[in-house]
PDB file of C-alpha atoms in Angstrom:
ATOM      1  CA  UNK T   1      93.379 106.065 101.511  1.00 46.00           C
ATOM      2  CA  UNK T   2      94.489 102.898  99.798  1.00 48.00           C
ATOM      3  CA  UNK T   3      92.072 100.110  99.310  1.00 45.00           C
ATOM      4  CA  UNK T   4      93.746  97.784 101.818  1.00 48.00           C
ATOM      5  CA  UNK T   5      93.817 100.406 104.670  1.00 59.00           C
ATOM      6  CA  UNK T   6      91.477  99.811 107.602  1.00 55.00           C
ATOM      7  CA  UNK T   7      90.719 103.545 107.838  1.00 59.00           C
ATOM      8  CA  UNK T   8      89.844 103.674 104.153  1.00 63.00           C
ATOM      9  CA  UNK T   9      87.272 100.842 104.414  1.00 67.00           C
ATOM     10  CA  UNK T  10      85.659 102.455 107.586  1.00 67.00           C
ATOM     11  CA  UNK T  11      85.692 105.847 105.941  1.00 69.00           C
ATOM     12  CA  UNK T  12      83.948 104.523 102.778  1.00 71.00           C
ATOM     13  CA  UNK T  13      81.508 102.318 104.392  1.00 70.00           C
ATOM     14  CA  UNK T  14      80.472 104.224 107.544  1.00 68.00           C
ATOM     15  CA  UNK T  15      81.520 107.860 107.454  1.00 71.00           C
ATOM     16  CA  UNK T  16      81.338 109.163 103.957  1.00 76.00           C
ATOM     17  CA  UNK T  17      77.528 108.985 104.031  1.00 75.00           C
ATOM     18  CA  UNK T  18      77.485 111.050 107.307  1.00 80.00           C
ATOM     19  CA  UNK T  19      79.457 113.952 105.919  1.00 84.00           C
ATOM     20  CA  UNK T  20      78.283 116.642 103.537  1.00 82.00           C
ATOM     21  CA  UNK T  21      80.410 117.452 100.460  1.00 86.00           C
ATOM     22  CA  UNK T  22      79.716 119.823  97.567  1.00 87.00           C
ATOM     23  CA  UNK T  23      81.684 121.815  95.002  1.00 89.00           C
ATOM     24  CA  UNK T  24      82.497 124.563  97.627  1.00 92.00           C
ATOM     25  CA  UNK T  25      83.854 122.240 100.292  1.00 93.00           C
ATOM     26  CA  UNK T  26      87.136 123.176 101.799  1.00 95.00           C
ATOM     27  CA  UNK T  27      89.256 120.307 103.252  1.00 95.00           C
ATOM     28  CA  UNK T  28      92.359 120.176 105.385  1.00 96.00           C
ATOM     29  CA  UNK T  29      94.302 116.888 105.496  1.00 94.00           C
ATOM     30  CA  UNK T  30      96.496 117.081 108.562  1.00 94.00           C
ATOM     31  CA  UNK T  31      99.286 114.629 108.176  1.00 90.00           C
ATOM     32  CA  UNK T  32      98.786 114.169 104.581  1.00 86.00           C
ATOM     33  CA  UNK T  33     101.828 112.104 103.779  1.00 81.00           C
ATOM     34  CA  UNK T  34     101.719 111.311  99.990  1.00 77.00           C
ATOM     35  CA  UNK T  35      98.162 112.822  99.508  1.00 78.00           C
ATOM     36  CA  UNK T  36      96.431 109.433  99.347  1.00 78.00           C
ATOM     37  CA  UNK T  37      93.374 111.020 100.911  1.00 82.00           C
ATOM     38  CA  UNK T  38      92.979 113.395  97.969  1.00 82.00           C
ATOM     39  CA  UNK T  39      93.454 110.585  95.666  1.00 80.00           C
ATOM     40  CA  UNK T  40      90.617 108.931  97.396  1.00 80.00           C
ATOM     41  CA  UNK T  41      88.360 111.904  96.913  1.00 82.00           C
ATOM     42  CA  UNK T  42      89.318 112.111  93.248  1.00 81.00           C
ATOM     43  CA  UNK T  43      88.213 108.501  92.776  1.00 81.00           C
ATOM     44  CA  UNK T  44      84.928 109.056  94.524  1.00 82.00           C
ATOM     45  CA  UNK T  45      84.283 112.059  92.445  1.00 85.00           C
ATOM     46  CA  UNK T  46      84.693 109.909  89.359  1.00 85.00           C
ATOM     47  CA  UNK T  47      82.319 107.222  90.755  1.00 84.00           C
ATOM     48  CA  UNK T  48      79.692 109.766  91.770  1.00 84.00           C
ATOM     49  CA  UNK T  49      80.271 112.029  88.756  1.00 90.00           C
ATOM     50  CA  UNK T  50      80.144 115.165  90.823  1.00 87.00           C
ATOM     51  CA  UNK T  51      82.506 117.619  92.382  1.00 88.00           C
ATOM     52  CA  UNK T  52      83.164 116.995  96.165  1.00 85.00           C
ATOM     53  CA  UNK T  53      85.519 119.889  97.018  1.00 89.00           C
ATOM     54  CA  UNK T  54      86.731 123.187  95.838  1.00 90.00           C
ATOM     55  CA  UNK T  55      89.998 123.325  97.809  1.00 90.00           C
ATOM     56  CA  UNK T  56      92.154 120.656  99.389  1.00 91.00           C
ATOM     57  CA  UNK T  57      95.127 121.647 101.569  1.00 92.00           C
ATOM     58  CA  UNK T  58      97.459 118.952 102.861  1.00 91.00           C
ATOM     59  CA  UNK T  59     100.079 119.571 105.582  1.00 92.00           C
ATOM     60  CA  UNK T  60     102.780 117.198 106.887  1.00 89.00           C
ATOM     61  CA  UNK T  61     105.912 117.439 108.939  1.00 87.00           C
ATOM     62  CA  UNK T  62     107.976 115.515 106.434  1.00 83.00           C
ATOM     63  CA  UNK T  63     109.383 118.011 103.953  1.00 81.00           C
ATOM     64  CA  UNK T  64     110.436 115.318 101.561  1.00 82.00           C
ATOM     65  CA  UNK T  65     106.883 113.962 101.326  1.00 77.00           C
ATOM     66  CA  UNK T  66     105.469 117.358 100.710  1.00 81.00           C
ATOM     67  CA  UNK T  67     107.975 118.087  97.903  1.00 81.00           C
ATOM     68  CA  UNK T  68     107.188 114.778  96.133  1.00 78.00           C
ATOM     69  CA  UNK T  69     103.538 115.198  96.671  1.00 74.00           C
ATOM     70  CA  UNK T  70     103.601 118.801  95.215  1.00 76.00           C
ATOM     71  CA  UNK T  71     105.582 117.601  92.198  1.00 75.00           C
ATOM     72  CA  UNK T  72     103.111 114.753  91.500  1.00 72.00           C
ATOM     73  CA  UNK T  73     100.001 116.935  91.906  1.00 70.00           C
ATOM     74  CA  UNK T  74     100.785 119.764  89.548  1.00 62.00           C
ATOM     75  CA  UNK T  75      97.614 119.187  87.495  1.00 57.00           C
ATOM     76  CA  UNK T  76      95.319 118.621  90.483  1.00 63.00           C
ATOM     77  CA  UNK T  77      93.530 120.847  92.884  1.00 71.00           C
ATOM     78  CA  UNK T  78      95.584 120.070  95.998  1.00 81.00           C
ATOM     79  CA  UNK T  79      97.983 122.362  97.799  1.00 86.00           C
ATOM     80  CA  UNK T  80     100.567 121.025 100.137  1.00 87.00           C
ATOM     81  CA  UNK T  81     102.781 122.566 102.878  1.00 87.00           C
ATOM     82  CA  UNK T  82     105.264 121.532 105.485  1.00 89.00           C
ATOM     83  CA  UNK T  83     103.808 122.020 108.863  1.00 89.00           C
ATOM     84  CA  UNK T  84     104.371 120.660 112.467  1.00 90.00           C
ATOM     85  CA  UNK T  85     100.883 120.026 114.036  1.00 91.00           C
ATOM     86  CA  UNK T  86     102.318 120.386 117.430  1.00 89.00           C
ATOM     87  CA  UNK T  87     102.852 124.061 116.814  1.00 88.00           C
ATOM     88  CA  UNK T  88     100.577 126.981 115.924  1.00 84.00           C
ATOM     89  CA  UNK T  89      98.864 126.413 112.602  1.00 89.00           C
ATOM     90  CA  UNK T  90      98.690 129.185 110.070  1.00 90.00           C
ATOM     91  CA  UNK T  91      94.811 128.924 109.585  1.00 94.00           C
ATOM     92  CA  UNK T  92      91.855 130.661 111.056  1.00 94.00           C
ATOM     93  CA  UNK T  93      89.229 129.190 113.341  1.00 94.00           C
ATOM     94  CA  UNK T  94      86.576 127.200 111.349  1.00 95.00           C
ATOM     95  CA  UNK T  95      88.444 127.906 108.144  1.00 96.00           C
ATOM     96  CA  UNK T  96      87.738 124.445 106.762  1.00 96.00           C
ATOM     97  CA  UNK T  97      84.483 122.635 106.204  1.00 96.00           C
ATOM     98  CA  UNK T  98      86.091 119.248 106.974  1.00 94.00           C
ATOM     99  CA  UNK T  99      89.390 118.402 108.769  1.00 96.00           C
ATOM    100  CA  UNK T 100      90.948 115.021 108.488  1.00 93.00           C
ATOM    101  CA  UNK T 101      93.709 113.567 110.681  1.00 93.00           C
ATOM    102  CA  UNK T 102      94.588 109.991 109.519  1.00 88.00           C
ATOM    103  CA  UNK T 103      97.682 108.110 110.606  1.00 83.00           C
ATOM    104  CA  UNK T 104      99.067 111.020 112.714  1.00 86.00           C
ATOM    105  CA  UNK T 105      97.993 110.272 116.300  1.00 84.00           C
ATOM    106  CA  UNK T 106     100.190 107.222 116.512  1.00 79.00           C
ATOM    107  CA  UNK T 107     103.216 109.491 116.016  1.00 81.00           C
ATOM    108  CA  UNK T 108     102.158 111.741 119.007  1.00 82.00           C
ATOM    109  CA  UNK T 109     102.893 111.164 122.654  1.00 78.00           C
ATOM    110  CA  UNK T 110      99.866 110.981 124.867  1.00 75.00           C
ATOM    111  CA  UNK T 111     100.585 114.465 126.233  1.00 77.00           C
ATOM    112  CA  UNK T 112     100.464 115.954 122.700  1.00 85.00           C
ATOM    113  CA  UNK T 113      97.285 114.247 121.557  1.00 85.00           C
ATOM    114  CA  UNK T 114      94.632 116.527 123.208  1.00 86.00           C
ATOM    115  CA  UNK T 115      96.507 119.715 122.226  1.00 89.00           C
ATOM    116  CA  UNK T 116      96.824 118.657 118.442  1.00 92.00           C
ATOM    117  CA  UNK T 117      93.140 117.261 118.299  1.00 92.00           C
ATOM    118  CA  UNK T 118      91.772 120.298 119.959  1.00 91.00           C
ATOM    119  CA  UNK T 119      93.603 122.653 117.682  1.00 93.00           C
ATOM    120  CA  UNK T 120      92.546 120.726 114.489  1.00 94.00           C
ATOM    121  CA  UNK T 121      88.926 120.574 115.807  1.00 93.00           C
ATOM    122  CA  UNK T 122      88.809 124.322 116.179  1.00 93.00           C
ATOM    123  CA  UNK T 123      89.699 124.738 112.415  1.00 95.00           C
ATOM    124  CA  UNK T 124      86.631 122.738 111.257  1.00 95.00           C
ATOM    125  CA  UNK T 125      83.268 124.153 110.611  1.00 93.00           C
ATOM    126  CA  UNK T 126      81.249 120.919 109.914  1.00 93.00           C
ATOM    127  CA  UNK T 127      83.275 117.713 110.456  1.00 92.00           C
ATOM    128  CA  UNK T 128      86.523 116.579 112.174  1.00 93.00           C
ATOM    129  CA  UNK T 129      87.535 112.916 111.486  1.00 91.00           C
ATOM    130  CA  UNK T 130      90.604 111.133 112.752  1.00 90.00           C
ATOM    131  CA  UNK T 131      91.911 107.674 113.720  1.00 86.00           C
ATOM    132  CA  UNK T 132      94.169 105.998 116.222  1.00 82.00           C
ATOM    133  CA  UNK T 133      95.670 102.516 116.653  1.00 80.00           C
ATOM    134  CA  UNK T 134      95.325 100.655 119.878  1.00 76.00           C
ATOM    135  CA  UNK T 135      95.484  97.164 121.405  1.00 73.00           C
ATOM    136  CA  UNK T 136      92.445  95.037 121.036  1.00 70.00           C
ATOM    137  CA  UNK T 137      90.060  94.981 123.998  1.00 58.00           C
ATOM    138  CA  UNK T 138      90.430  91.263 124.543  1.00 55.00           C
ATOM    139  CA  UNK T 139      94.104  91.315 125.279  1.00 53.00           C
ATOM    140  CA  UNK T 140      95.253  90.768 128.855  1.00 48.00           C
ATOM    141  CA  UNK T 141      95.839  93.895 130.857  1.00 47.00           C
ATOM    142  CA  UNK T 142      99.594  93.246 131.102  1.00 45.00           C
ATOM    143  CA  UNK T 143      99.778  93.556 127.254  1.00 43.00           C
ATOM    144  CA  UNK T 144      98.145  96.940 127.349  1.00 44.00           C
ATOM    145  CA  UNK T 145     100.625  99.411 128.814  1.00 44.00           C
ATOM    146  CA  UNK T 146      99.580 103.114 128.908  1.00 47.00           C
ATOM    147  CA  UNK T 147     102.035 103.812 126.127  1.00 50.00           C
ATOM    148  CA  UNK T 148     104.020 101.367 123.990  1.00 51.00           C
ATOM    149  CA  UNK T 149     106.938 102.456 121.956  1.00 50.00           C
ATOM    150  CA  UNK T 150     107.013 100.035 119.088  1.00 49.00           C
ATOM    151  CA  UNK T 151     109.544  98.690 116.711  1.00 44.00           C
ATOM    152  CA  UNK T 152     110.446  98.545 113.883  1.00 44.00           C
ATOM    153  CA  UNK T 153     108.352 101.607 113.142  1.00 51.00           C
ATOM    154  CA  UNK T 154     107.986 104.853 115.163  1.00 61.00           C
ATOM    155  CA  UNK T 155     104.590 104.378 116.774  1.00 66.00           C
ATOM    156  CA  UNK T 156     102.825 104.900 119.976  1.00 70.00           C
ATOM    157  CA  UNK T 157     100.015 102.426 120.578  1.00 70.00           C
ATOM    158  CA  UNK T 158      97.460 102.917 123.282  1.00 68.00           C
ATOM    159  CA  UNK T 159      95.143 100.454 125.058  1.00 66.00           C
ATOM    160  CA  UNK T 160      91.537 100.474 124.084  1.00 61.00           C
ATOM    161  CA  UNK T 161      90.377 103.168 126.554  1.00 69.00           C
ATOM    162  CA  UNK T 162      93.575 105.244 126.734  1.00 68.00           C
ATOM    163  CA  UNK T 163      92.167 108.111 124.580  1.00 74.00           C
ATOM    164  CA  UNK T 164      88.566 108.020 125.773  1.00 78.00           C
ATOM    165  CA  UNK T 165      88.917 110.949 128.154  1.00 78.00           C
ATOM    166  CA  UNK T 166      90.635 113.044 125.511  1.00 80.00           C
ATOM    167  CA  UNK T 167      88.032 112.244 122.959  1.00 84.00           C
ATOM    168  CA  UNK T 168      85.156 112.809 125.311  1.00 83.00           C
ATOM    169  CA  UNK T 169      86.545 116.309 126.176  1.00 83.00           C
ATOM    170  CA  UNK T 170      86.543 117.135 122.464  1.00 86.00           C
ATOM    171  CA  UNK T 171      83.072 115.888 122.004  1.00 85.00           C
ATOM    172  CA  UNK T 172      81.724 117.971 124.929  1.00 84.00           C
ATOM    173  CA  UNK T 173      83.571 121.078 123.836  1.00 83.00           C
ATOM    174  CA  UNK T 174      82.845 120.961 120.151  1.00 85.00           C
ATOM    175  CA  UNK T 175      80.126 118.618 118.964  1.00 79.00           C
ATOM    176  CA  UNK T 176      76.361 119.007 118.594  1.00 71.00           C
ATOM    177  CA  UNK T 177      73.975 116.582 120.333  1.00 65.00           C
ATOM    178  CA  UNK T 178      74.442 113.065 118.867  1.00 64.00           C
ATOM    179  CA  UNK T 179      77.331 114.568 116.797  1.00 76.00           C
ATOM    180  CA  UNK T 180      79.920 111.928 117.602  1.00 83.00           C
ATOM    181  CA  UNK T 181      80.455 108.614 115.859  1.00 83.00           C
ATOM    182  CA  UNK T 182      83.180 105.975 115.970  1.00 83.00           C
ATOM    183  CA  UNK T 183      83.904 102.567 114.487  1.00 80.00           C
ATOM    184  CA  UNK T 184      86.620 100.144 115.372  1.00 80.00           C
ATOM    185  CA  UNK T 185      88.082  97.497 113.067  1.00 80.00           C
ATOM    186  CA  UNK T 186      90.734  94.883 113.837  1.00 80.00           C
ATOM    187  CA  UNK T 187      93.975  95.215 111.940  1.00 81.00           C
ATOM    188  CA  UNK T 188      95.248  92.210 110.207  1.00 80.00           C
ATOM    189  CA  UNK T 189      97.688  89.758 112.092  1.00 82.00           C
ATOM    190  CA  UNK T 190     100.472  90.560 109.608  1.00 82.00           C
ATOM    191  CA  UNK T 191     100.118  94.352 110.143  1.00 78.00           C
ATOM    192  CA  UNK T 192      99.834  94.133 113.819  1.00 79.00           C
ATOM    193  CA  UNK T 193     103.038  92.062 114.018  1.00 78.00           C
ATOM    194  CA  UNK T 194     104.856  94.511 111.669  1.00 75.00           C
ATOM    195  CA  UNK T 195     103.868  97.491 113.774  1.00 73.00           C
ATOM    196  CA  UNK T 196     104.592  95.981 117.177  1.00 71.00           C
ATOM    197  CA  UNK T 197     107.559  93.806 116.055  1.00 71.00           C
ATOM    198  CA  UNK T 198     106.091  91.013 118.219  1.00 72.00           C
ATOM    199  CA  UNK T 199     103.834  88.078 117.439  1.00 77.00           C
ATOM    200  CA  UNK T 200     100.535  87.675 119.203  1.00 73.00           C
ATOM    201  CA  UNK T 201      99.810  91.393 119.590  1.00 71.00           C
ATOM    202  CA  UNK T 202      96.584  92.232 117.853  1.00 77.00           C
ATOM    203  CA  UNK T 203      95.765  95.883 117.045  1.00 81.00           C
ATOM    204  CA  UNK T 204      92.562  97.773 116.280  1.00 81.00           C
ATOM    205  CA  UNK T 205      92.057 100.934 114.354  1.00 82.00           C
ATOM    206  CA  UNK T 206      89.340 103.290 115.659  1.00 82.00           C
ATOM    207  CA  UNK T 207      88.006 105.982 113.416  1.00 84.00           C
ATOM    208  CA  UNK T 208      86.117 108.880 115.042  1.00 87.00           C
ATOM    209  CA  UNK T 209      83.908 111.542 113.496  1.00 88.00           C
ATOM    210  CA  UNK T 210      82.837 114.663 115.366  1.00 89.00           C
ATOM    211  CA  UNK T 211      79.998 116.628 113.655  1.00 88.00           C
ATOM    212  CA  UNK T 212      80.327 120.306 114.620  1.00 87.00           C
TER     213      UNK T 212
END
């Protein structure tokens, strides 16, 4: 995750200390794009001078991204594949210690969210962490439709409570007692306007961690 990303800051400041990593940790990055999450782990390994994972698998629906990422990571420990998260995944239940899903939910319709999150959660043994973008709580209700197709980029944006039922179902089904954490951070004005294509729309990024 890049230094300027909201999810990166929340991950480093709040959630990294809540998750357990060691040289045997197996990680799945669902919606890996250009493997910036693995780059983040490599940087943290250098900072801490210890190995944080044994295997890192990244999947993404964009074949071009996977090809470029694979070419750029020949000397690293990552393995990357083309995969549609809305379909059956070629992995076993609890195959990974930690499953990440950053920047993917905004590209899913509301109907697809629970199915994708549930499937990913079932693949994790210890932690499942994901994020989603939504309108800020203080916006008038008329500016918070159930689902908002945004321009100029292909995003779905939800109001503050839109996914609460879906997330609660995941927590009840998968997490241990007190095993759920979340943190919300406001996205910059410039980024909010870029995503929505409109001025005056402020967005927030919520990062959720489910301990299994």
